[in-house]
Amino acid sequence: MDKRRIGRSDLTVAPFCLGGNVFGWTADETTSFAILDRFVERGFDFIDTADVYSRWVPGHVGGESETVIGRWLSARPGARDRIVLATKVGMDLGEAGKGLSGRHIERACEASLRRLQTDRIDLYQSHVDDAEVPLEETLRAHERLIAAGKVRVIGASNYSAARLTEALRVSESSGLHRYECLQPDYSLAERGYEAELEPLCRAEQIGVIGYFSLAAGFLTGKYRSAQDATGRARENRVAKYLNPRGLALLDVLDSVAAAQGASPAQVALAWVIARPGITAPIASATTVAQLDELLGAASLALTADAVTRLDDASAGGIQG
């Protein structure tokens, strides 16, 4: 399988990243272990999680996903060296703190390492920009973790082009490791990244791993009415796409999928994979069968006509 480099770092990954947000939430531990086992068996290696997953669930405090991954790693000797492990810091963890101060980053990293049962994080990402903390303080905290061997490469998620540009400037002027990766909301349904962030990332050779690559499941085609989404875990996120533009995009996805002998989800992911400058889309699975379907996207070559049709149907995103 062709690997892609994360920015200018020495990390290379398969062109599909497994989202860990469902582990310990909509996928219990047994199911999560089966998904992770199959993922590695299929030759894939890139897993993304965050310390805040899944604090939004009643009774959860955050760290549930990391804990499941850590137990899987503990039960699978040798698995750690076969994966590139990414996690994130900065979201509100209640009493455990939030933000990107140096103190919080270092404490949160130690907590993530304990839950993940590992001595290193391959890609440690600032989960959301923190305008109250100087960028240099955040980057120096990351630098200390890199120097200590606890983190290999750093990245950013949910940064604007202006703030990412400033972070790169601070890194260069201060002699600090830079953000080698960006994690934006990016899919056929959400194309705002392309306006300012895409040209910046391509010019600076920053890796890009878009989240919600299936628009919270909308692009699988299983949600075509409000009734389809009612009571589902993604109900609130999917609702904004259930409009004429969104349904028209699903029609094109269906048509392209039929022509290519693939599923709509595979086509949606393959479109992201084929986008210049993309390292890997992130998508999660709650069953092994679902994972097998999603992984098929990595070997799906879309025709030029298919890409054009999808581009036209999704131009600018589909909200509104």
mmCIF file of C-alpha atoms in Angstrom:
data_model
loop_
_atom_site.group_PDB
_atom_site.id
_atom_site.type_symbol
_atom_site.label_atom_id
_atom_site.label_comp_id
_atom_site.label_asym_id
_atom_site.label_seq_id
_atom_site.Cartn_x
_atom_site.Cartn_y
_atom_site.Cartn_z
ATOM 1 C CA MET A 1 0.000 0.000 0.000
ATOM 2 C CA ASP A 2 1.308 3.437 -0.913
ATOM 3 C CA LYS A 3 2.105 5.491 2.166
ATOM 4 C CA ARG A 4 1.819 9.260 2.485
ATOM 5 C CA ARG A 5 4.103 11.468 4.530
ATOM 6 C CA ILE A 6 2.643 13.627 7.290
ATOM 7 C CA GLY A 7 3.936 17.068 6.411
ATOM 8 C CA ARG A 8 7.716 17.227 6.395
ATOM 9 C CA SER A 9 8.001 14.724 9.257
ATOM 10 C CA ASP A 10 9.338 11.190 9.067
ATOM 11 C CA LEU A 11 5.885 9.716 9.747
ATOM 12 C CA THR A 12 4.273 7.903 6.815
ATOM 13 C CA VAL A 13 0.781 6.437 6.895
ATOM 14 C CA ALA A 14 -1.729 4.559 4.771
ATOM 15 C CA PRO A 15 -4.250 6.918 3.091
ATOM 16 C CA PHE A 16 -7.092 6.157 5.504
ATOM 17 C CA CYS A 17 -7.220 7.091 9.184
ATOM 18 C CA LEU A 18 -9.437 5.198 11.611
ATOM 19 C CA GLY A 19 -11.398 7.541 13.849
ATOM 20 C CA GLY A 20 -11.457 6.426 17.470
ATOM 21 C CA ASN A 21 -14.312 8.637 18.631
ATOM 22 C CA VAL A 22 -16.751 5.696 18.690
ATOM 23 C CA PHE A 23 -14.603 3.445 20.900
ATOM 24 C CA GLY A 24 -16.242 3.124 24.287
ATOM 25 C CA TRP A 25 -19.305 4.955 22.953
ATOM 26 C CA THR A 26 -21.252 3.420 20.049
ATOM 27 C CA ALA A 27 -18.725 0.586 19.813
ATOM 28 C CA ASP A 28 -18.205 -1.342 23.043
ATOM 29 C CA GLU A 29 -14.789 -2.704 23.998
ATOM 30 C CA THR A 30 -15.227 -6.115 22.388
ATOM 31 C CA THR A 31 -16.399 -4.578 19.123
ATOM 32 C CA SER A 32 -13.675 -1.947 19.251
ATOM 33 C CA PHE A 33 -11.004 -4.632 19.653
ATOM 34 C CA ALA A 34 -12.406 -6.522 16.650
ATOM 35 C CA ILE A 35 -12.393 -3.344 14.543
ATOM 36 C CA LEU A 36 -8.828 -2.495 15.529
ATOM 37 C CA ASP A 37 -7.686 -6.059 14.834
ATOM 38 C CA ARG A 38 -9.215 -6.044 11.360
ATOM 39 C CA PHE A 39 -7.820 -2.587 10.613
ATOM 40 C CA VAL A 40 -4.258 -3.757 11.240
ATOM 41 C CA GLU A 41 -4.834 -7.103 9.508
ATOM 42 C CA ARG A 42 -5.839 -5.226 6.368
ATOM 43 C CA GLY A 43 -2.503 -3.416 6.352
ATOM 44 C CA PHE A 44 -3.649 -0.043 7.656
ATOM 45 C CA ASP A 45 -1.848 1.793 10.427
ATOM 46 C CA PHE A 46 -3.183 5.287 11.237
ATOM 47 C CA ILE A 47 -5.481 5.697 14.282
ATOM 48 C CA ASP A 48 -6.788 9.021 15.590
ATOM 49 C CA THR A 49 -8.418 9.751 18.937
ATOM 50 C CA ALA A 50 -8.564 12.560 21.538
ATOM 51 C CA ASP A 51 -8.533 12.934 25.298
ATOM 52 C CA VAL A 52 -12.064 14.361 25.233
ATOM 53 C CA TYR A 53 -13.642 11.319 23.518
ATOM 54 C CA SER A 54 -16.403 10.620 24.605
ATOM 55 C CA ARG A 55 -17.185 13.201 27.283
ATOM 56 C CA TRP A 56 -20.419 14.202 25.517
ATOM 57 C CA VAL A 57 -22.025 10.906 26.538
ATOM 58 C CA PRO A 58 -23.955 11.025 29.839
ATOM 59 C CA GLY A 59 -21.826 9.459 32.543
ATOM 60 C CA HIS A 60 -18.587 9.756 30.565
ATOM 61 C CA VAL A 61 -15.743 12.047 31.629
ATOM 62 C CA GLY A 62 -13.445 11.865 28.592
ATOM 63 C CA GLY A 63 -10.629 9.435 27.943
ATOM 64 C CA GLU A 64 -12.931 6.509 27.193
ATOM 65 C CA SER A 65 -11.625 6.078 23.655
ATOM 66 C CA GLU A 66 -7.967 6.309 24.682
ATOM 67 C CA THR A 67 -8.616 3.768 27.430
ATOM 68 C CA VAL A 68 -10.076 1.239 24.982
ATOM 69 C CA ILE A 69 -7.155 1.706 22.590
ATOM 70 C CA GLY A 70 -4.726 1.320 25.489
ATOM 71 C CA ARG A 71 -6.322 -1.943 26.566
ATOM 72 C CA TRP A 72 -6.177 -3.195 22.990
ATOM 73 C CA LEU A 73 -2.487 -2.318 22.748
ATOM 74 C CA SER A 74 -1.803 -4.044 26.069
ATOM 75 C CA ALA A 75 -3.563 -7.187 24.851
ATOM 76 C CA ARG A 76 -1.754 -7.198 21.482
ATOM 77 C CA PRO A 77 2.024 -7.380 21.988
ATOM 78 C CA GLY A 78 3.773 -5.849 19.015
ATOM 79 C CA ALA A 79 0.746 -3.868 17.829
ATOM 80 C CA ARG A 80 2.161 -0.552 19.009
ATOM 81 C CA ASP A 81 5.025 -0.716 16.511
ATOM 82 C CA ARG A 82 2.586 -1.401 13.672
ATOM 83 C CA ILE A 83 0.487 1.736 14.110
ATOM 84 C CA VAL A 84 0.829 5.495 13.955
ATOM 85 C CA LEU A 85 -1.088 6.745 16.977
ATOM 86 C CA ALA A 86 -2.575 10.236 17.061
ATOM 87 C CA THR A 87 -4.437 11.958 19.866
ATOM 88 C CA LYS A 88 -5.432 15.511 20.759
ATOM 89 C CA VAL A 89 -5.417 17.969 23.644
ATOM 90 C CA GLY A 90 -7.258 21.174 24.479
ATOM 91 C CA MET A 91 -10.979 20.510 24.687
ATOM 92 C CA ASP A 92 -12.859 21.048 27.944
ATOM 93 C CA LEU A 93 -12.367 18.099 30.305
ATOM 94 C CA GLY A 94 -14.198 19.627 33.248
ATOM 95 C CA GLU A 95 -12.171 19.333 36.432
ATOM 96 C CA ALA A 96 -9.212 17.979 34.430
ATOM 97 C CA GLY A 97 -8.895 21.338 32.664
ATOM 98 C CA LYS A 98 -8.876 22.637 29.126
ATOM 99 C CA GLY A 99 -6.962 24.848 26.719
ATOM 100 C CA LEU A 100 -3.420 24.984 25.405
ATOM 101 C CA SER A 101 -1.415 26.380 28.293
ATOM 102 C CA GLY A 102 1.943 24.752 28.789
ATOM 103 C CA ARG A 103 0.892 23.280 32.109
ATOM 104 C CA HIS A 104 -2.304 21.757 30.782
ATOM 105 C CA ILE A 105 -0.654 20.286 27.686
ATOM 106 C CA GLU A 106 2.028 18.516 29.706
ATOM 107 C CA ARG A 107 -0.418 17.202 32.312
ATOM 108 C CA ALA A 108 -2.873 16.094 29.629
ATOM 109 C CA CYS A 109 -0.147 14.333 27.680
ATOM 110 C CA GLU A 110 0.833 12.306 30.729
ATOM 111 C CA ALA A 111 -2.798 11.339 31.266
ATOM 112 C CA SER A 112 -3.178 10.300 27.609
ATOM 113 C CA LEU A 113 -0.013 8.210 27.770
ATOM 114 C CA ARG A 114 -1.359 6.394 30.832
ATOM 115 C CA ARG A 115 -4.698 5.673 29.227
ATOM 116 C CA LEU A 116 -3.106 4.612 25.942
ATOM 117 C CA GLN A 117 -0.607 2.422 27.818
ATOM 118 C CA THR A 118 2.255 3.619 25.659
ATOM 119 C CA ASP A 119 5.435 5.634 26.089
ATOM 120 C CA ARG A 120 4.925 7.860 23.062
ATOM 121 C CA ILE A 121 2.317 9.622 20.950
ATOM 122 C CA ASP A 122 3.206 9.719 17.268
ATOM 123 C CA LEU A 123 1.063 12.737 16.385
ATOM 124 C CA TYR A 124 -0.047 15.038 19.211
ATOM 125 C CA GLN A 125 -2.529 17.667 18.081
ATOM 126 C CA SER A 126 -3.818 20.915 19.544
ATOM 127 C CA HIS A 127 -7.524 20.100 19.313
ATOM 128 C CA VAL A 128 -8.851 23.641 19.078
ATOM 129 C CA ASP A 129 -7.167 27.029 18.925
ATOM 130 C CA ASP A 130 -6.788 28.794 22.283
ATOM 131 C CA ALA A 131 -6.602 32.549 21.732
ATOM 132 C CA GLU A 132 -6.017 33.151 25.467
ATOM 133 C CA VAL A 133 -2.624 31.441 25.421
ATOM 134 C CA PRO A 134 0.348 32.776 23.435
ATOM 135 C CA LEU A 135 1.193 30.487 20.538
ATOM 136 C CA GLU A 136 4.790 30.356 21.691
ATOM 137 C CA GLU A 137 3.762 28.963 25.093
ATOM 138 C CA THR A 138 1.773 26.201 23.406
ATOM 139 C CA LEU A 139 4.547 25.361 20.971
ATOM 140 C CA ARG A 140 7.220 25.353 23.690
ATOM 141 C CA ALA A 141 5.160 22.872 25.696
ATOM 142 C CA HIS A 142 4.983 20.618 22.655
ATOM 143 C CA GLU A 143 8.728 21.109 22.196
ATOM 144 C CA ARG A 144 9.414 19.848 25.701
ATOM 145 C CA LEU A 145 7.336 16.744 25.042
ATOM 146 C CA ILE A 146 9.220 16.084 21.814
ATOM 147 C CA ALA A 147 12.554 16.534 23.575
ATOM 148 C CA ALA A 148 11.446 14.061 26.241
ATOM 149 C CA GLY A 149 10.555 11.466 23.607
ATOM 150 C CA LYS A 150 6.890 11.466 24.587
ATOM 151 C CA VAL A 151 5.711 12.996 21.307
ATOM 152 C CA ARG A 152 7.156 12.542 17.829
ATOM 153 C CA VAL A 153 5.263 15.074 15.682
ATOM 154 C CA ILE A 154 2.729 17.812 16.439
ATOM 155 C CA GLY A 155 -0.341 18.992 14.595
ATOM 156 C CA ALA A 156 -3.304 21.346 14.877
ATOM 157 C CA SER A 157 -7.039 20.878 14.543
ATOM 158 C CA ASN A 158 -9.701 23.519 13.922
ATOM 159 C CA TYR A 159 -7.201 26.347 13.301
ATOM 160 C CA SER A 160 -7.990 29.177 10.918
ATOM 161 C CA ALA A 161 -5.560 29.932 8.107
ATOM 162 C CA ALA A 162 -4.503 33.132 9.867
ATOM 163 C CA ARG A 163 -3.729 31.402 13.157
ATOM 164 C CA LEU A 164 -1.976 28.483 11.496
ATOM 165 C CA THR A 165 0.144 30.932 9.535
ATOM 166 C CA GLU A 166 1.044 32.741 12.760
ATOM 167 C CA ALA A 167 1.894 29.450 14.479
ATOM 168 C CA LEU A 168 4.242 28.563 11.631
ATOM 169 C CA ARG A 169 5.891 31.981 11.909
ATOM 170 C CA VAL A 170 6.392 31.561 15.672
ATOM 171 C CA SER A 171 7.897 28.110 15.191
ATOM 172 C CA GLU A 172 10.332 29.362 12.599
ATOM 173 C CA SER A 173 11.385 32.493 14.473
ATOM 174 C CA SER A 174 11.784 30.635 17.784
ATOM 175 C CA GLY A 175 13.454 27.527 16.414
ATOM 176 C CA LEU A 176 10.621 25.263 17.551
ATOM 177 C CA HIS A 177 9.086 22.225 15.925
ATOM 178 C CA ARG A 178 6.170 23.292 13.763
ATOM 179 C CA TYR A 179 2.705 21.889 13.259
ATOM 180 C CA GLU A 180 3.202 19.255 10.567
ATOM 181 C CA CYS A 181 -0.470 18.374 10.229
ATOM 182 C CA LEU A 182 -3.865 20.041 10.146
ATOM 183 C CA GLN A 183 -7.153 18.367 11.027
ATOM 184 C CA PRO A 184 -10.091 20.325 9.538
ATOM 185 C CA ASP A 185 -13.753 19.460 8.990
ATOM 186 C CA TYR A 186 -13.611 18.347 5.356
ATOM 187 C CA SER A 187 -15.846 16.302 3.091
ATOM 188 C CA LEU A 188 -18.016 16.596 0.009
ATOM 189 C CA ALA A 189 -20.535 18.264 2.322
ATOM 190 C CA GLU A 190 -18.090 20.664 4.009
ATOM 191 C CA ARG A 191 -15.618 22.272 1.612
ATOM 192 C CA GLY A 192 -14.719 25.452 3.471
ATOM 193 C CA TYR A 193 -11.160 24.172 4.024
ATOM 194 C CA GLU A 194 -10.428 24.712 0.346
ATOM 195 C CA ALA A 195 -10.690 28.512 0.420
ATOM 196 C CA GLU A 196 -7.696 29.487 2.571
ATOM 197 C CA LEU A 197 -6.382 26.442 4.406
ATOM 198 C CA GLU A 198 -5.805 24.229 1.382
ATOM 199 C CA PRO A 199 -3.454 26.615 -0.444
ATOM 200 C CA LEU A 200 -1.600 27.300 2.812
ATOM 201 C CA CYS A 201 -1.145 23.617 3.634
ATOM 202 C CA ARG A 202 -0.002 22.765 0.131
ATOM 203 C CA ALA A 203 2.460 25.659 0.004
ATOM 204 C CA GLU A 204 3.891 24.796 3.434
ATOM 205 C CA GLN A 205 3.774 21.019 2.909
ATOM 206 C CA ILE A 206 1.516 20.444 5.893
ATOM 207 C CA GLY A 207 -0.286 17.110 6.090
ATOM 208 C CA VAL A 208 -4.089 17.174 6.158
ATOM 209 C CA ILE A 209 -6.316 14.607 7.855
ATOM 210 C CA GLY A 210 -9.899 15.775 7.539
ATOM 211 C CA TYR A 211 -12.465 14.738 10.134
ATOM 212 C CA PHE A 212 -16.160 14.056 9.503
ATOM 213 C CA SER A 213 -15.111 12.808 6.073
ATOM 214 C CA LEU A 214 -18.537 11.198 5.740
ATOM 215 C CA ALA A 215 -20.331 14.245 7.184
ATOM 216 C CA ALA A 216 -21.333 12.367 10.358
ATOM 217 C CA GLY A 217 -22.641 9.500 8.240
ATOM 218 C CA PHE A 218 -24.766 11.588 5.871
ATOM 219 C CA LEU A 219 -22.600 10.676 2.884
ATOM 220 C CA THR A 220 -23.214 6.961 3.429
ATOM 221 C CA GLY A 221 -26.718 7.600 2.116
ATOM 222 C CA LYS A 222 -28.483 6.100 5.113
ATOM 223 C CA TYR A 223 -30.017 9.424 6.164
ATOM 224 C CA ARG A 224 -32.395 10.818 3.545
ATOM 225 C CA SER A 225 -35.085 12.275 5.784
ATOM 226 C CA ALA A 226 -35.421 13.614 9.296
ATOM 227 C CA GLN A 227 -37.170 10.371 10.203
ATOM 228 C CA ASP A 228 -34.109 8.338 9.160
ATOM 229 C CA ALA A 229 -31.959 10.278 11.639
ATOM 230 C CA THR A 230 -34.426 10.410 14.518
ATOM 231 C CA GLY A 231 -33.018 8.860 17.657
ATOM 232 C CA ARG A 232 -29.624 8.163 16.096
ATOM 233 C CA ALA A 233 -26.357 9.252 17.733
ATOM 234 C CA ARG A 234 -25.628 11.621 14.838
ATOM 235 C CA GLU A 235 -29.136 13.064 14.555
ATOM 236 C CA ASN A 236 -28.232 16.681 15.319
ATOM 237 C CA ARG A 237 -25.186 16.721 13.055
ATOM 238 C CA VAL A 238 -26.961 15.178 10.081
ATOM 239 C CA ALA A 239 -30.019 17.443 10.224
ATOM 240 C CA LYS A 240 -28.275 20.396 8.576
ATOM 241 C CA TYR A 241 -27.639 18.379 5.399
ATOM 242 C CA LEU A 242 -31.220 17.245 4.920
ATOM 243 C CA ASN A 243 -32.114 19.897 2.367
ATOM 244 C CA PRO A 244 -32.496 19.978 -1.440
ATOM 245 C CA ARG A 245 -28.775 20.550 -2.045
ATOM 246 C CA GLY A 246 -27.796 17.718 0.245
ATOM 247 C CA LEU A 247 -30.259 15.276 -1.275
ATOM 248 C CA ALA A 248 -29.115 16.273 -4.774
ATOM 249 C CA LEU A 249 -25.546 15.430 -3.755
ATOM 250 C CA LEU A 250 -26.696 12.014 -2.543
ATOM 251 C CA ASP A 251 -28.289 11.409 -5.948
ATOM 252 C CA VAL A 252 -24.945 12.060 -7.636
ATOM 253 C CA LEU A 253 -23.145 9.881 -5.096
ATOM 254 C CA ASP A 254 -25.591 7.058 -5.819
ATOM 255 C CA SER A 255 -25.029 7.424 -9.560
ATOM 256 C CA VAL A 256 -21.235 7.497 -9.314
ATOM 257 C CA ALA A 257 -21.225 4.593 -6.882
ATOM 258 C CA ALA A 258 -23.331 2.465 -9.223
ATOM 259 C CA ALA A 259 -21.067 3.285 -12.163
ATOM 260 C CA GLN A 260 -17.933 2.407 -10.220
ATOM 261 C CA GLY A 261 -19.281 -0.684 -8.505
ATOM 262 C CA ALA A 262 -18.776 0.886 -5.092
ATOM 263 C CA SER A 263 -20.830 2.189 -2.172
ATOM 264 C CA PRO A 264 -21.609 5.885 -1.643
ATOM 265 C CA ALA A 265 -19.370 5.913 1.445
ATOM 266 C CA GLN A 266 -16.455 4.486 -0.526
ATOM 267 C CA VAL A 267 -16.923 7.087 -3.240
ATOM 268 C CA ALA A 268 -17.124 9.962 -0.725
ATOM 269 C CA LEU A 269 -13.900 8.835 0.959
ATOM 270 C CA ALA A 270 -12.124 8.133 -2.329
ATOM 271 C CA TRP A 271 -12.938 11.688 -3.424
ATOM 272 C CA VAL A 272 -11.170 13.045 -0.328
ATOM 273 C CA ILE A 273 -8.212 10.686 -0.776
ATOM 274 C CA ALA A 274 -7.784 11.883 -4.366
ATOM 275 C CA ARG A 275 -7.780 15.567 -3.402
ATOM 276 C CA PRO A 276 -4.276 17.076 -3.837
ATOM 277 C CA GLY A 277 -2.602 17.756 -0.504
ATOM 278 C CA ILE A 278 -4.686 15.303 1.521
ATOM 279 C CA THR A 279 -2.821 12.808 3.693
ATOM 280 C CA ALA A 280 -5.858 10.766 4.766
ATOM 281 C CA PRO A 281 -9.548 11.180 5.555
ATOM 282 C CA ILE A 282 -10.677 10.153 9.031
ATOM 283 C CA ALA A 283 -13.713 7.916 9.365
ATOM 284 C CA SER A 284 -14.998 5.673 12.132
ATOM 285 C CA ALA A 285 -16.745 2.314 12.076
ATOM 286 C CA THR A 286 -18.983 0.608 14.609
ATOM 287 C CA THR A 287 -18.804 -2.893 13.081
ATOM 288 C CA VAL A 288 -16.134 -4.916 11.325
ATOM 289 C CA ALA A 289 -18.337 -5.153 8.222
ATOM 290 C CA GLN A 290 -18.651 -1.382 8.133
ATOM 291 C CA LEU A 291 -14.890 -1.028 8.468
ATOM 292 C CA ASP A 292 -14.279 -3.426 5.576
ATOM 293 C CA GLU A 293 -16.557 -1.300 3.418
ATOM 294 C CA LEU A 294 -14.799 1.935 4.329
ATOM 295 C CA LEU A 295 -11.315 0.516 3.745
ATOM 296 C CA GLY A 296 -12.326 -0.253 0.171
ATOM 297 C CA ALA A 297 -12.091 3.468 -0.516
ATOM 298 C CA ALA A 298 -8.292 3.334 -0.331
ATOM 299 C CA SER A 299 -8.135 1.199 -3.477
ATOM 300 C CA LEU A 300 -10.973 2.902 -5.374
ATOM 301 C CA ALA A 301 -9.768 5.015 -8.302
ATOM 302 C CA LEU A 302 -12.453 7.480 -9.307
ATOM 303 C CA THR A 303 -12.738 8.387 -12.974
ATOM 304 C CA ALA A 304 -12.088 11.981 -14.007
ATOM 305 C CA ASP A 305 -15.770 12.310 -14.921
ATOM 306 C CA ALA A 306 -16.818 11.062 -11.491
ATOM 307 C CA VAL A 307 -14.585 13.594 -9.741
ATOM 308 C CA THR A 308 -15.979 16.408 -11.884
ATOM 309 C CA ARG A 309 -19.565 15.407 -11.170
ATOM 310 C CA LEU A 310 -18.891 15.228 -7.449
ATOM 311 C CA ASP A 311 -17.050 18.550 -7.478
ATOM 312 C CA ASP A 312 -19.947 20.238 -9.249
ATOM 313 C CA ALA A 313 -22.614 18.704 -7.014
ATOM 314 C CA SER A 314 -20.826 19.704 -3.817
ATOM 315 C CA ALA A 315 -19.281 23.038 -4.805
ATOM 316 C CA GLY A 316 -19.086 25.262 -1.742
ATOM 317 C CA GLY A 317 -20.592 22.624 0.541
ATOM 318 C CA ILE A 318 -24.262 21.764 0.875
ATOM 319 C CA GLN A 319 -25.591 23.732 3.831
ATOM 320 C CA GLY A 320 -28.417 26.104 3.123
#
